[in-house]
C-alpha positions as a printed Julia matrix, in Angstrom:
213×3 Matrix{Float64}:
 106.87  123.24  72.26
 104.47  124.34  75.02
 101.94  123.16  73.28
 104.0   119.49  72.49
 105.39  118.7   76.28
 101.19  119.94  77.52
  99.12  117.49  75.26
 101.92  114.43  75.91
 102.94  115.19  79.37
  99.73  117.39  81.1
 100.8   115.79  84.75
 103.49  118.31  84.44
 101.47  121.2   86.12
 103.07  123.57  87.3
 104.01  126.71  84.15
 107.67  126.45  85.3
 108.25  122.92  84.7
 107.25  123.77  81.35
 109.07  126.6   80.55
 112.27  124.78  81.71
 111.44  121.79  79.52
 110.9   124.17  76.62
 114.21  125.78  77.03
 116.89  123.0   77.73
 114.81  119.73  75.9
 116.1   118.74  72.28
 113.72  117.09  69.88
 115.01  114.43  68.21
 112.53  112.21  65.84
 114.5   108.52  65.72
 112.89  105.78  62.82
 112.23  101.89  64.27
 115.3    99.82  65.03
 117.36  102.61  65.8
 119.29  102.31  68.96
 118.34  105.67  71.66
 120.69  103.65  74.43
 123.42  101.65  74.13
 124.9    99.53  76.42
 128.33  100.19  78.05
 127.49  103.75  77.23
 127.8   106.98  79.55
 124.28  108.48  79.35
 123.88  112.33  78.55
 120.14  112.91  78.85
 117.03  111.43  79.45
 114.34  110.51  76.91
 111.23  112.08  77.43
 108.74  109.64  75.09
 106.53  112.31  73.0
 105.14  109.69  70.66
 105.87  105.58  70.05
 107.22  102.93  71.46
 110.86  102.0   73.03
 112.39   98.61  73.45
 113.65   98.23  76.53
 116.53   95.27  76.88
 118.94   93.54  79.31
 122.32   92.71  77.8
 125.39   90.55  78.28
 129.17   91.31  77.27
 128.55   88.11  75.03
 125.59   90.09  73.52
 122.8    88.44  75.18
 119.78   89.96  75.39
 116.15   89.65  77.51
 113.4    92.48  76.93
 112.33   94.26  80.24
 109.79   96.04  79.2
 107.85   98.8   76.07
 108.11  101.96  76.89
 105.28  104.25  74.82
 104.27  108.07  75.39
 103.5   110.74  77.97
 106.95  107.96  79.39
 110.92  107.89  80.8
 113.24  105.54  80.66
 114.15  105.49  84.28
 117.13  104.09  83.71
 118.54  106.85  82.09
 118.35  108.65  85.03
 119.5   106.34  87.44
 122.46  106.32  85.18
 122.55  110.04  84.71
 122.52  111.13  88.11
 125.18  108.54  89.63
 127.26  109.39  85.99
 127.18  105.58  84.91
 127.71  103.62  82.2
 124.11  101.65  80.71
 122.99   98.89  82.06
 120.9    98.83  79.87
 119.85   98.98  75.82
 117.11  100.43  74.31
 115.54  100.77  70.85
 112.5   102.21  68.78
 110.14   99.4   68.26
 107.82  101.67  66.27
 109.09  105.71  64.2
 109.46  107.75  67.67
 109.82  111.59  68.67
 111.59  112.81  71.7
 112.33  114.91  73.97
 116.21  114.94  75.68
 117.07  116.32  78.7
 120.03  116.93  79.42
 121.16  115.12  83.25
 122.72  118.48  84.69
 119.25  119.13  85.25
 117.65  116.14  87.08
 118.32  117.13  90.48
 117.41  119.91  90.84
 114.02  119.37  88.65
 113.49  116.6   92.06
 113.95  119.26  94.01
 112.39  121.96  92.27
 109.53  120.6   90.68
 106.59  117.8   92.6
 104.87  116.68  89.32
 108.2   115.71  87.72
 109.16  114.53  91.13
 106.14  112.43  91.4
 106.17  111.29  87.73
 110.21  110.33  88.29
 108.83  108.37  91.27
 105.49  106.98  89.4
 107.44  105.18  86.75
 110.33  104.01  88.92
 107.34  102.4   90.51
 105.87  100.84  87.33
 109.03   99.66  85.89
 110.08   97.92  89.0
 106.89   96.15  88.91
 107.48   94.89  84.98
 111.17   93.78  85.61
 109.62   91.31  88.84
 107.35   90.07  86.57
 110.57   89.79  83.82
 112.04   88.09  86.82
 109.81   85.91  87.42
 108.7    84.62  84.11
 111.9    83.64  83.83
 112.79   82.25  87.11
 109.44   79.87  87.24
 107.43   80.24  83.66
 107.53   77.71  81.21
 108.81   79.17  77.89
 104.74   78.33  76.39
 103.83   80.99  78.98
 106.53   82.87  79.29
 105.92   83.47  75.05
 102.2    84.22  75.56
 103.19   86.87  77.4
 104.9    88.1   75.8
 102.88   88.25  72.46
 100.34   90.1   74.68
 103.0    92.2   75.76
 103.77   93.24  72.53
  99.77   93.74  71.59
  99.45   96.01  74.49
 102.67   98.21  73.88
 101.77   98.21  69.93
  97.59   98.59  69.95
  97.31   96.27  67.75
  96.53   92.31  67.11
  98.9    91.85  64.36
 102.57   93.15  64.09
 105.63   92.33  62.23
 108.36   90.69  63.97
 110.82   87.07  62.66
 110.53   84.22  65.7
 114.18   84.79  65.94
 113.94   88.33  67.16
 111.85   86.77  69.45
 113.8    84.25  70.51
 116.42   86.57  71.25
 114.38   88.82  73.24
 113.17   85.86  75.23
 116.89   84.62  75.41
 115.88   81.13  74.1
 116.43   79.16  70.58
 115.11   80.29  67.69
 114.08   75.88  66.64
 112.37   76.57  70.57
 110.14   79.47  69.48
 109.0    78.65  66.34
 108.44   74.85  67.17
 105.78   76.55  70.17
 104.45   79.13  68.14
 103.42   76.71  64.97
 101.6    74.62  67.65
  99.53   77.94  69.01
  98.57   77.99  64.94
  97.57   74.43  64.57
  95.44   75.29  68.02
  93.97   78.47  65.95
  94.91   81.06  68.82
  97.47   82.26  66.06
  97.95   83.37  62.77
 101.53   82.87  61.13
 102.64   84.94  57.97
 106.23   85.96  56.62
 107.86   87.36  59.2
 104.07   88.58  60.48
 102.01   87.09  63.57
  98.07   87.74  64.13
  96.89   86.86  67.42
  93.2    85.04  66.96
  91.63   83.68  71.06
  95.19   83.9   72.21
  94.55   82.28  76.33
  96.49   84.67  78.65
  99.07   82.76  80.81
């Protein structure tokens, strides 16, 4: 466990912190498509992502969703930290976008580690800052950008998160994550293909010369 923590979270500098994580963490392997965090549930642990990719979405009571951000290895979901420390129900949903390797940290260690370990405190604060900027970008996109631009941004974000220009996804899934209609998304994707910017396959998209939004 110590070697795994040091390999995937090298910024945890204090040996005592690495010992503490190794002693209390629950190692979990989650298959692609499985939920890690469900909307409306009480959260009892914070996930440290060793390997893989999580998709974090905001969901309303009617089941409508919008993508907030992706999380890859070496990250955590700070929304869970907030809910853990306040003992509140989750306001987001997190799903494994690929097979994912997690270390789950019980919530009652959060306060203690924030006070005791500087590298843990820096990790949480830096993660808060990064996710806040991503959520502002999402808000700006929804409020001020056309669906064309939002789709371009979404495809580039998925390419960056998955580290590949070709990925499997349905038009319906894209529509759900952009809070749009499948017909509108399919029409725009077909337009991008006609212009030679992407290549569409069966539940698959390959980015070719896609411009930035």
